[in-house]
Coordinates of C-alpha atoms (C1' of nucleotides) in Angstrom, one line a residue:
Chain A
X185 CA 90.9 151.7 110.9
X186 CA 88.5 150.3 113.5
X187 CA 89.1 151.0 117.1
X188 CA 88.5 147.3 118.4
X189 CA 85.1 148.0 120.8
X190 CA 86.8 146.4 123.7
X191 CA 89.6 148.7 123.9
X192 CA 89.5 150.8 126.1
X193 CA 90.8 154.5 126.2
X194 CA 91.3 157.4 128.3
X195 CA 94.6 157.9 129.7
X196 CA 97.0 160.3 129.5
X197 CA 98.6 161.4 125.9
X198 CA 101.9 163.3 125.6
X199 CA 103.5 164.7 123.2
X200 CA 107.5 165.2 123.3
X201 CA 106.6 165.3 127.3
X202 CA 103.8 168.1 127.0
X203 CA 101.2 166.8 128.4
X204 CA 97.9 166.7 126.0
X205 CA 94.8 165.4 127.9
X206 CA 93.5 162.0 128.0
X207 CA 93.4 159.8 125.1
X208 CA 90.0 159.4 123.8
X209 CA 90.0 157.9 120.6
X210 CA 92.7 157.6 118.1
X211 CA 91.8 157.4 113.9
X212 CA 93.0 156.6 111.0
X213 CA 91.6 158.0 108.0
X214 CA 92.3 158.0 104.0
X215 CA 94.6 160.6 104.8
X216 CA 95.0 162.0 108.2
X217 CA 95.2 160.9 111.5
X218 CA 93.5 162.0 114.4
X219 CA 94.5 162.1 118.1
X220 CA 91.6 163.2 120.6
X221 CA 91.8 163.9 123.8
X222 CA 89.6 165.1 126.0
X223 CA 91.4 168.9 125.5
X224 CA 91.7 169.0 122.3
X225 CA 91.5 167.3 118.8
X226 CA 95.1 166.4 117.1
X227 CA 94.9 165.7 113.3
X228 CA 97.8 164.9 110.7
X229 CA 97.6 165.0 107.0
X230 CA 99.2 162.2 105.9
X231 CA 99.5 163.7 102.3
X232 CA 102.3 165.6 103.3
X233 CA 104.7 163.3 104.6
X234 CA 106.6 160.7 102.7
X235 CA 107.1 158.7 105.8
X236 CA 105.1 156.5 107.8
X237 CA 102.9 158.2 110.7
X238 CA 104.2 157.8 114.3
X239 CA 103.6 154.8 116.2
X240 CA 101.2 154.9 119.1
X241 CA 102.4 153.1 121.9
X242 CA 99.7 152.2 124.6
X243 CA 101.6 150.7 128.0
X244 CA 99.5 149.4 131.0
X245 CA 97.4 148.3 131.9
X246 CA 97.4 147.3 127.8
X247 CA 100.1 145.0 125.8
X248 CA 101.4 147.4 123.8
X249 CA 99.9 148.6 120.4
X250 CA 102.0 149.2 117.8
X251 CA 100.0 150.7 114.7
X252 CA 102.8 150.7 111.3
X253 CA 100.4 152.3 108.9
X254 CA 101.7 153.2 105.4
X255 CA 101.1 156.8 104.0
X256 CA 98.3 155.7 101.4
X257 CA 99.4 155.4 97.6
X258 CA 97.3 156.7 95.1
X259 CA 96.4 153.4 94.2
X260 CA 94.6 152.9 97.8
X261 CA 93.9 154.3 101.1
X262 CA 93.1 153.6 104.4
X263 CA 90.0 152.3 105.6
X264 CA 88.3 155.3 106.7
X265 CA 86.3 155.5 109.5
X266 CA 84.2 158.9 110.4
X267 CA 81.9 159.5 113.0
X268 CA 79.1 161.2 111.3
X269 CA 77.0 159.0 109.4
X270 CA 73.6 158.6 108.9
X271 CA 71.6 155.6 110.8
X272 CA 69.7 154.4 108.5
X273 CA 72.2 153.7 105.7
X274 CA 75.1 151.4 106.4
X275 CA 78.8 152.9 106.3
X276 CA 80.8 151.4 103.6
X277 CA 84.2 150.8 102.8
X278 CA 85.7 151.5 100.1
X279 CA 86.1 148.2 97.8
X280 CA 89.7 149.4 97.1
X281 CA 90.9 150.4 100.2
X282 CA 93.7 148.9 101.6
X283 CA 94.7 148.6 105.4
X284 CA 98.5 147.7 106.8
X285 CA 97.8 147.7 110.0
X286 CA 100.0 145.2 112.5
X287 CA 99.1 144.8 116.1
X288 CA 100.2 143.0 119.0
X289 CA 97.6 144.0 121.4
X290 CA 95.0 141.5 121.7
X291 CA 92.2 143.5 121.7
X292 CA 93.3 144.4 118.2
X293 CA 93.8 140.8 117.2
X294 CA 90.3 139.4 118.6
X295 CA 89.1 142.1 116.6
X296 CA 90.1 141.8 112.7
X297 CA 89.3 144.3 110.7
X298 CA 86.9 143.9 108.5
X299 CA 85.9 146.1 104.9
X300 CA 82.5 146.2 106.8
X301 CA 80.8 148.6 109.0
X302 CA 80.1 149.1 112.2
X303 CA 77.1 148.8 113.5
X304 CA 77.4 150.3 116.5
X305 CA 78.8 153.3 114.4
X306 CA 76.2 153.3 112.2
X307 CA 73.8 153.6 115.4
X308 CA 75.6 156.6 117.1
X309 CA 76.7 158.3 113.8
X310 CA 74.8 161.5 113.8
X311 CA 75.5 163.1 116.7
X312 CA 78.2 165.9 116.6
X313 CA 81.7 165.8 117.9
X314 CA 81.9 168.2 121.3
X315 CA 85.2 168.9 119.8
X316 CA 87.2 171.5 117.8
X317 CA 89.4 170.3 116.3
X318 CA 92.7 171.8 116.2
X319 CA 94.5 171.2 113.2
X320 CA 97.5 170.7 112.5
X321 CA 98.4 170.0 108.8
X322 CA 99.4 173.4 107.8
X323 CA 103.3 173.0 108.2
X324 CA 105.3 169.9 107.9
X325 CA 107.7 171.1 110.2
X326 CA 105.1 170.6 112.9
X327 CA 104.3 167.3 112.0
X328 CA 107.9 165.9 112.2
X329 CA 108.1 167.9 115.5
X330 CA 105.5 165.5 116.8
X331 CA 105.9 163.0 114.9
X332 CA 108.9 161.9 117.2
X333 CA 106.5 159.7 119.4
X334 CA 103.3 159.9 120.8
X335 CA 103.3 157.8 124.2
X336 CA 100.2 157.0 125.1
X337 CA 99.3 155.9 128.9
X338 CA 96.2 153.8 129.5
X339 CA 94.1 154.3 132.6
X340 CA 91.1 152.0 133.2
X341 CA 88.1 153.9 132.3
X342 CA 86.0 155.0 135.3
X343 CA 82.8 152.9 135.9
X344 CA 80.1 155.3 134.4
X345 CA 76.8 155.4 136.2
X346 CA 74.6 153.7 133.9
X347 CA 77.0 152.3 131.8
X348 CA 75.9 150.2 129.0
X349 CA 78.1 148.2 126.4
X350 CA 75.8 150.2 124.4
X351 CA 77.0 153.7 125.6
X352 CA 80.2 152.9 126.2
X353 CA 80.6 152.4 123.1
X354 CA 79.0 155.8 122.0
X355 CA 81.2 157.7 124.2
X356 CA 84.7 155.8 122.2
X357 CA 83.3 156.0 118.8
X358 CA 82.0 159.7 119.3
X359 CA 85.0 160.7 120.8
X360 CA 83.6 161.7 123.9
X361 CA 86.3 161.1 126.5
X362 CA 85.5 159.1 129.6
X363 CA 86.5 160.6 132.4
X364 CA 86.0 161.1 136.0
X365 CA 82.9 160.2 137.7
X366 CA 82.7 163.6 139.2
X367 CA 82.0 165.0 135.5
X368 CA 78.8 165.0 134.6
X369 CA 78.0 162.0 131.6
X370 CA 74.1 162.5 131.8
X371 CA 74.4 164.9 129.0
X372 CA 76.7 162.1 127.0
X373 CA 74.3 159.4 128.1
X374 CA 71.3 161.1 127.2
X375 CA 72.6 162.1 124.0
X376 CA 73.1 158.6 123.0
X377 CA 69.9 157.1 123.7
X378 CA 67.9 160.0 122.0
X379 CA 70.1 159.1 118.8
X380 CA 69.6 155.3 119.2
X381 CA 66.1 156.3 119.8
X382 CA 66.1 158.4 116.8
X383 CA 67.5 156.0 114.8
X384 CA 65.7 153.2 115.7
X385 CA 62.6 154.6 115.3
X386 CA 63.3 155.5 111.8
X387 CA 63.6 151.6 111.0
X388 CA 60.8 151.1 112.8
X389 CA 58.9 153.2 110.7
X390 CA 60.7 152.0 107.5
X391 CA 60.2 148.1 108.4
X392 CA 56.5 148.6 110.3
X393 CA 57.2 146.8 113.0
X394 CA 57.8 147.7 116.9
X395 CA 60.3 149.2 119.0
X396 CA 61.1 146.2 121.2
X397 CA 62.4 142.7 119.7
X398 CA 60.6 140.5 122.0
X399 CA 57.7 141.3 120.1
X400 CA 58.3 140.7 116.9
X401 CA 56.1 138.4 115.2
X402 CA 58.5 135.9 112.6
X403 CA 57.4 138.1 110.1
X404 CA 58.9 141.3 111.4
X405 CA 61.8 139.1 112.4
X406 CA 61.9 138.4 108.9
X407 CA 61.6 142.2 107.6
X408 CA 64.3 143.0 110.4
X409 CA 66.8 140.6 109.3
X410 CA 65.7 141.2 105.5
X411 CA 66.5 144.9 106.1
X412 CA 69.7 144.5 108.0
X413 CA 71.7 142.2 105.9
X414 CA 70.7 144.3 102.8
X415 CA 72.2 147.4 104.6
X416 CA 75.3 145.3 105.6
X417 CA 75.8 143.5 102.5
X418 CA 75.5 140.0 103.8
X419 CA 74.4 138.1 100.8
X420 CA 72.8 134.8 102.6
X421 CA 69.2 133.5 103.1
X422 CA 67.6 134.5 106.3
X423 CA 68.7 131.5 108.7
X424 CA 66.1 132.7 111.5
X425 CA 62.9 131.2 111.3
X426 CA 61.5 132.3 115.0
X427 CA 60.4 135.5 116.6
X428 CA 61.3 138.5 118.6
X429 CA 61.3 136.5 122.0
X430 CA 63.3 133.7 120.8
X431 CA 65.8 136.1 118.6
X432 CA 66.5 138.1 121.3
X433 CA 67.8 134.6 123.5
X434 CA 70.1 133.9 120.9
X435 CA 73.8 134.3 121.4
X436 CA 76.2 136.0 119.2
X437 CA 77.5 132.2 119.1
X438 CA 74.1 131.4 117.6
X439 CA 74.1 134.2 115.4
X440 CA 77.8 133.0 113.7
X441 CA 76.4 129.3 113.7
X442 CA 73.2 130.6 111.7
X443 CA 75.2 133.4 110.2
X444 CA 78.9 132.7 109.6
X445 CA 79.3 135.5 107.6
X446 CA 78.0 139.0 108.9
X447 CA 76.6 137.3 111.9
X448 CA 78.3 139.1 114.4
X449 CA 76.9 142.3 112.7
X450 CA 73.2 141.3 113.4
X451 CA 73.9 140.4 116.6
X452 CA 75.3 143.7 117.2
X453 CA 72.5 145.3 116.1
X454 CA 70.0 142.9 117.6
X455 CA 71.9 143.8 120.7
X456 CA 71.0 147.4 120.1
X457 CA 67.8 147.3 119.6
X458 CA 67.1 144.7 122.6
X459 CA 69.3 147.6 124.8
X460 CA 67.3 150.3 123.6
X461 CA 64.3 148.5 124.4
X462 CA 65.1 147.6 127.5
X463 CA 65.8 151.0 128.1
X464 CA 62.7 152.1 127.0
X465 CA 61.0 149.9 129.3
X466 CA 63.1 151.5 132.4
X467 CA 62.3 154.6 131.3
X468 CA 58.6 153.6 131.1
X469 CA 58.3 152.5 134.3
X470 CA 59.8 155.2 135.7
X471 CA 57.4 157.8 133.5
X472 CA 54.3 156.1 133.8
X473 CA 52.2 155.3 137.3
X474 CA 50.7 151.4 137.0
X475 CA 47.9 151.0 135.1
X476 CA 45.7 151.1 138.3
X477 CA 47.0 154.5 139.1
X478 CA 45.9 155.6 135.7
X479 CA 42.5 154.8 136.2
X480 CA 42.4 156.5 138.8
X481 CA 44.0 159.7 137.9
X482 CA 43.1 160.0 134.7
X483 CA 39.2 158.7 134.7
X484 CA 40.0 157.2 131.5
X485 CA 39.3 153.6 131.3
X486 CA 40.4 153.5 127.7
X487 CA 43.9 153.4 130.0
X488 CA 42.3 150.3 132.0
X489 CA 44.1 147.5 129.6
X490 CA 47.2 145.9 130.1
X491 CA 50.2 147.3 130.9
X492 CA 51.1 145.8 127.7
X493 CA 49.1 148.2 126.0
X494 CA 49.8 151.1 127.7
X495 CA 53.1 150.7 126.9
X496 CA 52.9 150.7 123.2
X497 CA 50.8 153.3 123.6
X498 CA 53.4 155.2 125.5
X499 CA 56.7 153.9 123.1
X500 CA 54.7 156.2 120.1
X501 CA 54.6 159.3 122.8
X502 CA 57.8 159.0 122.8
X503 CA 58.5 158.5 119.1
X504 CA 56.3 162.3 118.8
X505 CA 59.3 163.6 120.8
X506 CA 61.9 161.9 118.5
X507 CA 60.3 163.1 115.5
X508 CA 60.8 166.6 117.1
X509 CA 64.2 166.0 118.1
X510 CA 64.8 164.8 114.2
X511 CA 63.2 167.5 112.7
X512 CA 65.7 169.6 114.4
X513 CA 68.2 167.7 113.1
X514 CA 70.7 168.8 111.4
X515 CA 71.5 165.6 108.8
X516 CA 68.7 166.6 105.9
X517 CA 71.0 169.5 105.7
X518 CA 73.9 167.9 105.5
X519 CA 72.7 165.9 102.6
X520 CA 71.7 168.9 100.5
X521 CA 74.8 170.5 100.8
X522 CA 78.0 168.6 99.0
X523 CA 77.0 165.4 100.4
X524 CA 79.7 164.7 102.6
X525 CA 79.8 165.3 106.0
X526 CA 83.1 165.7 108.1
X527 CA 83.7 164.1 110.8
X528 CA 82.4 166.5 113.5
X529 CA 79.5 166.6 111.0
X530 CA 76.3 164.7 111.1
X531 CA 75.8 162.4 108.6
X532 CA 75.1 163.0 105.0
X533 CA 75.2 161.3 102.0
X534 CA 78.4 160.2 101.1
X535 CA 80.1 157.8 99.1
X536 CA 80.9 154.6 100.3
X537 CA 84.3 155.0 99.5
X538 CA 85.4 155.8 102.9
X539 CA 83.2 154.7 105.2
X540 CA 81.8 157.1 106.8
X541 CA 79.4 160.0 107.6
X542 CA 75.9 158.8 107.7
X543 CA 73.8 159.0 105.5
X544 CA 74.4 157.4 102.7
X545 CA 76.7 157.5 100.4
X546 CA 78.8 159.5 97.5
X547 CA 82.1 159.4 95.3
X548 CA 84.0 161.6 97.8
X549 CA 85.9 159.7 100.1
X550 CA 85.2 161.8 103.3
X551 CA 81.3 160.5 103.4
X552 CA 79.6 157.4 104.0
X553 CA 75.9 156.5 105.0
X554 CA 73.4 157.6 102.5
X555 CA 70.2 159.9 104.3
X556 CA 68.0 158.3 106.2
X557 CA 65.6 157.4 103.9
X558 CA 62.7 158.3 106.3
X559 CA 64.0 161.3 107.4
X560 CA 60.5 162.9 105.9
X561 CA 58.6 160.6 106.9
X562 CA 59.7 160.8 110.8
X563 CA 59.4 164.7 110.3
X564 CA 55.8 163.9 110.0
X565 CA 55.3 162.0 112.8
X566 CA 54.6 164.5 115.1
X567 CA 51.9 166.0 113.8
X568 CA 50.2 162.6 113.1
X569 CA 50.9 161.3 116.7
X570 CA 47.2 160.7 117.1
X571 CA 47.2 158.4 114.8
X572 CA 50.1 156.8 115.9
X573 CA 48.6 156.5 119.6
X574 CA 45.4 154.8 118.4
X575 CA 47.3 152.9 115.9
X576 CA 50.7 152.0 115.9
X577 CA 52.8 151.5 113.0
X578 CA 50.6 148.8 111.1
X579 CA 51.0 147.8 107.9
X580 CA 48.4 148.8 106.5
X581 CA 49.1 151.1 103.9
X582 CA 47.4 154.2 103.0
X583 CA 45.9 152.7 99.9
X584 CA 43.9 150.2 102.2
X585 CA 41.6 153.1 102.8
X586 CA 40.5 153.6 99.8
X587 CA 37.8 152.0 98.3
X588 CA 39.4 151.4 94.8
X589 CA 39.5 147.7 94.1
X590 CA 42.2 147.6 90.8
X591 CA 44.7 145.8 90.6
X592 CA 47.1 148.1 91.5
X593 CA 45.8 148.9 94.6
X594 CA 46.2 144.7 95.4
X595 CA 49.2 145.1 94.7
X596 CA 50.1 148.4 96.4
X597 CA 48.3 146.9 99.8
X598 CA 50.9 144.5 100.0
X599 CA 53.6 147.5 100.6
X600 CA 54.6 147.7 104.2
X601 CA 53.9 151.6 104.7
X602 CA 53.9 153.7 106.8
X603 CA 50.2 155.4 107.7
X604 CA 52.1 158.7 109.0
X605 CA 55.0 158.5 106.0
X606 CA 52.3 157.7 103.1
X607 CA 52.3 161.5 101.5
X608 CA 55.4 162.6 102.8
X609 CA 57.7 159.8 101.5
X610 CA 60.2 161.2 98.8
X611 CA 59.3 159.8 95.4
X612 CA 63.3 157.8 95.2
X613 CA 62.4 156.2 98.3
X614 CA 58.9 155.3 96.6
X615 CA 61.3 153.4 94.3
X616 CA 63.3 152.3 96.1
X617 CA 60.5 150.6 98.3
X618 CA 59.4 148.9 95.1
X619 CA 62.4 147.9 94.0
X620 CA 62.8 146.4 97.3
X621 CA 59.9 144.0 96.9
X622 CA 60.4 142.5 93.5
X623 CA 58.3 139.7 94.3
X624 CA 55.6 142.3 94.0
X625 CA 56.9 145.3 91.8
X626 CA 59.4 143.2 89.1
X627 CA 56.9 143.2 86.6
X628 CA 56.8 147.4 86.7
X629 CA 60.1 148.3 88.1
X630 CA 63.5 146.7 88.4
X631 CA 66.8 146.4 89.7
X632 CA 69.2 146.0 86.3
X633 CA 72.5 146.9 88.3
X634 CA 71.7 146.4 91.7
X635 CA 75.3 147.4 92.8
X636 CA 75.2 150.2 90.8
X637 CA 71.6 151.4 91.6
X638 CA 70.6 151.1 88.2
X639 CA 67.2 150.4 87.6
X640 CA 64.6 150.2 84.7
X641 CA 61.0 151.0 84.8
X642 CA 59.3 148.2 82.9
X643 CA 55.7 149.9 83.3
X644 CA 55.9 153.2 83.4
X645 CA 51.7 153.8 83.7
X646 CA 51.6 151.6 86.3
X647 CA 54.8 152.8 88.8
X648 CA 53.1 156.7 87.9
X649 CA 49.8 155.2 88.9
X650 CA 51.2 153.8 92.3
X651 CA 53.3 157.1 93.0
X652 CA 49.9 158.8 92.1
X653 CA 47.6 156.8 95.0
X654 CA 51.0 157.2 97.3
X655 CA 50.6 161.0 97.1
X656 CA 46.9 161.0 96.4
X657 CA 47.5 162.6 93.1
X658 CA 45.2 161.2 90.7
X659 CA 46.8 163.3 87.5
X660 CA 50.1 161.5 88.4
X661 CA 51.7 160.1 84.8
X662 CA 54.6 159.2 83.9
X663 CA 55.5 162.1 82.5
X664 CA 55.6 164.0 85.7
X665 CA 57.3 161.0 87.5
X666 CA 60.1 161.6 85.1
X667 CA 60.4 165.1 85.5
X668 CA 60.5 164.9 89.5
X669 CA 63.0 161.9 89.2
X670 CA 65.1 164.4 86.9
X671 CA 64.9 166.6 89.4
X672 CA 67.3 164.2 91.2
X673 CA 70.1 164.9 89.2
X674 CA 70.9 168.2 90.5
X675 CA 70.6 167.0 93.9
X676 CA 72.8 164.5 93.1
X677 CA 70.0 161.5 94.2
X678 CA 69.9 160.5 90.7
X679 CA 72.8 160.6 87.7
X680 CA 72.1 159.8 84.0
X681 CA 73.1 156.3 83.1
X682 CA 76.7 156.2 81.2
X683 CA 74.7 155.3 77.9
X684 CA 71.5 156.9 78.0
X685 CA 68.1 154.2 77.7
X686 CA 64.5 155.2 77.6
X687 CA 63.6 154.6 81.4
X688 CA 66.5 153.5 82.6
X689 CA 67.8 155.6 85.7
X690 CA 70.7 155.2 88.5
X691 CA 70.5 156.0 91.7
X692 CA 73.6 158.2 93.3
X693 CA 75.4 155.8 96.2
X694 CA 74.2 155.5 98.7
X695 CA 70.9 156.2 97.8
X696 CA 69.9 153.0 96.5
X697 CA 71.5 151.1 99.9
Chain B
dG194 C1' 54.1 158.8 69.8
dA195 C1' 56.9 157.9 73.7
dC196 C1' 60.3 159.5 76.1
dA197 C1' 64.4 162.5 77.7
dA198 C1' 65.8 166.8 79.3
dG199 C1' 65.1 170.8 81.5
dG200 C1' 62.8 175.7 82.3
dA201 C1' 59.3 177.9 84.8
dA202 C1' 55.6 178.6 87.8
dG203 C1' 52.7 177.1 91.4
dC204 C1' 51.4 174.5 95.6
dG205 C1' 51.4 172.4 100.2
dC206 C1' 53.8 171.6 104.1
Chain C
dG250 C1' 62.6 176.8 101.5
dC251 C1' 62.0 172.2 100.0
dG252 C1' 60.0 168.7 97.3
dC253 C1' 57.4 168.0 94.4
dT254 C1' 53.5 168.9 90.7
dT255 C1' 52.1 170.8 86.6
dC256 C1' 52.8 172.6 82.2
dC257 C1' 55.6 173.6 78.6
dT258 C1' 59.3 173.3 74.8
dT259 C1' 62.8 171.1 72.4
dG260 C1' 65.1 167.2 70.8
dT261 C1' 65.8 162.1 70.0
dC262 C1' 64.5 157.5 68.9

DNA sequence: GACAAGGAAGCGC
DNA sequence: GCGCTTCCTTGTC
């Protein structure tokens, strides 16, 4: 289940009159349910009851909220909703899952739920839980004990220095309980914008284009929109024909009128993004003396443009310090591990049967987001930070220094890459960034189950060529292609089709997201 | 012959 | 240590 984004937590929970902290979140999942509180983390395994979970009552300031979940049958489950998933794959439901949830609150109610995920989830999904959890499941008996009631006061949640629609919403959906303004929430708040940073900066990298939507041109508007409704699984032309400046004006009203479906998903998003940026800005203006004052200090007049420029120039400073922060991340492990993350976890690859940890996706039903695709790519970053200074993520691809004039290279040109991410990029992203543009790649390599992440290689010489000039290997073929995309199997990127075809290969979910 | 599958060693980061 | 790359063998089509 979805916690509705407007509602607001943080009073006092009880149990059977003990008092238990204030209510921070509250979660369904496949088959448990958590209570947190700003003391302590309650969770209930549903498997072992034959009765429906407890009610939650919520009294004032709120109507009250009455959730009548079912214990899940084996022929469905809850919609599951975890807080560690990767950012740059979307969380999934699971196709099958079923939901019978009844409300009366009308948070709830302006709020369907949707089989669809959260962007703002998506966003905020890798960073850990400060809880530990406390569980619960072991006996029954302890269950029924509290599953008497649960009474749940609600207290307005204290204006937050700095509060943001943005973090707010970090600080419900990572369970980080809002509390009272004499605790410190710089940590919380700093937290949050290093992981939108984080994450945005990987889709900057993966798109090429710039932190801040106002200056998008329409074509990065495009690849933005493109991207995101491929990673939300809107299918629908792309209804906005403008740029950055003019997205950013729109309304979530315009987005539903352009967008009926999936819509209010992109304007989430876009609302992200335009936050973060606006953020960024602050932050800049805070960090960096006017350009004047540059000049001065610095005796640089390389600093003497616009403010415009020095800006961009600073945004990539920053992105060095993400790719630091990333590189300490803990996600890539996650994904090498079992490929699903729990929810105190950071993302990881799981399956998009419950929604859930970042990081993209896999059968189990505890993970959701596949891994960020450009994990490698922002790892190298830092170390190519000059670069990145002088300039900024372009689209010029690292085959457009090379001389070579063949076809392929016309072709390869065309890819929107990365400078820093052109030898670092992991050879099922490779594919998947030609699969991606089939307008350029279909005659080579193609999609032949999309949903299923099935795909054939049509030209084998030529997709081993381009992998070849990607990793400046010149002795790439197709036979060493192979052998590195077998190498996928084991780490469970790749499976072998159900009936095996010369050159046909699947991608493991979420990988192909 | 082309390709699949996988073992093994080596390399660069 | 990871993610390939390279080389190899064996088997299938």
């Amino acid at each position: 289940m979805i916690l509705p984004k407007d509602l607001m937590l943080g009073g006092e929970l009880s149990v059977q009159g003990t008092h238990l902290g204030n209510l921070s979140s509250f979660q369904y999942h496949s088959n448990r349910l958590d209570l947190l509180s700003d003391r302590t983390d309650f969770e209930f395994d549903l498997n072992l009851l034959d009765c429906e979970v407890p009610s939650l009552e919520i009294t004032d300031p709120l109507p009250t909220l009455n959730l009548d979940c079912q214990v899940p049958s084996p022929s469905g489950s809850y919609d599951h909703y975890s807080s560690s998933s990767d950012m740059m794959s979307p969380m999934m439901f699971s196709p099958g899952s079923t939901s019978s949830i009844s409300s009366t609150t009308s948070a709830i109610k302006s709020s369907p739920i949707k089989s669809r995920p959260n962007p703002y989830q998506r966003v905020f999904s890798s960073l850990d839980s400060p809880f530990s959890p406390l569980v619960m499941s072991d006996s029954v008996k302890e269950f029924r004990q509290l599953q008497a009631s649960v009474n749940v006061k609600i207290e307005p949640i204290n204006q937050m220095k700095n509060d943001t629609p943005l973090l707010r919403q970090y600080l419900i959906q990572e369970r980080i309980p809002v509390v009272d303004e004499d605790v410190k929430i710089e940590p919380v708040i700093s937290m949050a914008v290093e992981q939108v940073k984080r994450d945005i900066q990987a889709t900057c990298n993966l798109l090429c284009i710039g932190h801040d939507p106002c200056l998008w041109s329409k074509e990065d508007v495009a690849r933005w929109i493109q991207w995101t409704m491929q990673h939300y699984g809107i299918l629908a032309e792309n209804p906005f024909d403008c740029d950055g400046s003019d997205l950013v004006k729109l309304t979530e009203n315009d987005f539903l009128l352009r967008l009926p479906e999936g819509g209010d998903l992109l304007y989430a998003q876009m609302d992200i993004w335009r936050s973060s940026a606006e953020y960024n800005r602050s932050e800049m203006e805070q960090i960096l003396p006017p350009p004047e004052q540059f000049v001065h200090s610095s005796g640089n007049e390389g600093y003497s443009s616009s403010s415009s420029s020095i800006k961009n120039e600073s945004r990539f400073d920053i992105s060095a310090v993400l790719d630091i922060l990333d590189a300490n991340s803990p996600s890539t492990n996650m994904y090498e591990t079992n490929g699903c993350m729990s929810d105190t976890t950071l993302g990881s690859p799981c399956s998009m049967d419950g929604m859930n940890t970042s990081s993209v996706n896999s059968p189990s039903s505890i993970c959701t987001s596949p891994p960020p695709p450009y994990s490698m790519a922002i790892s190298q970053l830092n170390r190519n930070n000059a670069v990145n200074v002088v300039k900024p993520a372009s689209n010029i691809p690292p085959e457009d220094e090379e001389t070579d004039d063949t076809d392929d290279d016309d072709i390869a040109v065309k890819i929107p890459t990365i400078k820093t991410s052109t030898t670092n990029i992991h050879l099922w992203q490779f594919v998947k960034e030609l699969l991606l543009h089939p307008d350029l790649y279909s005659g080579c390599i193609h999609w032949m189950d999309r949903e299923k992440g099935i795909f054939k290689i049509v030209d084998s010489v030529k997709v081993a060529t381009l992998w070849g000039k990607r990793k400046n290997r010149p002795a790439m073929n197709y036979d060493k292609l192979s052998r590195s995309l077998r190498q996928y199997y084991k780490k469970g990127i790749m499976k072998k089709t159900e009936r095996s075809q010369r050159l046909v290969y699947q991608f493991c979910h979420p990988y192909h997201l």
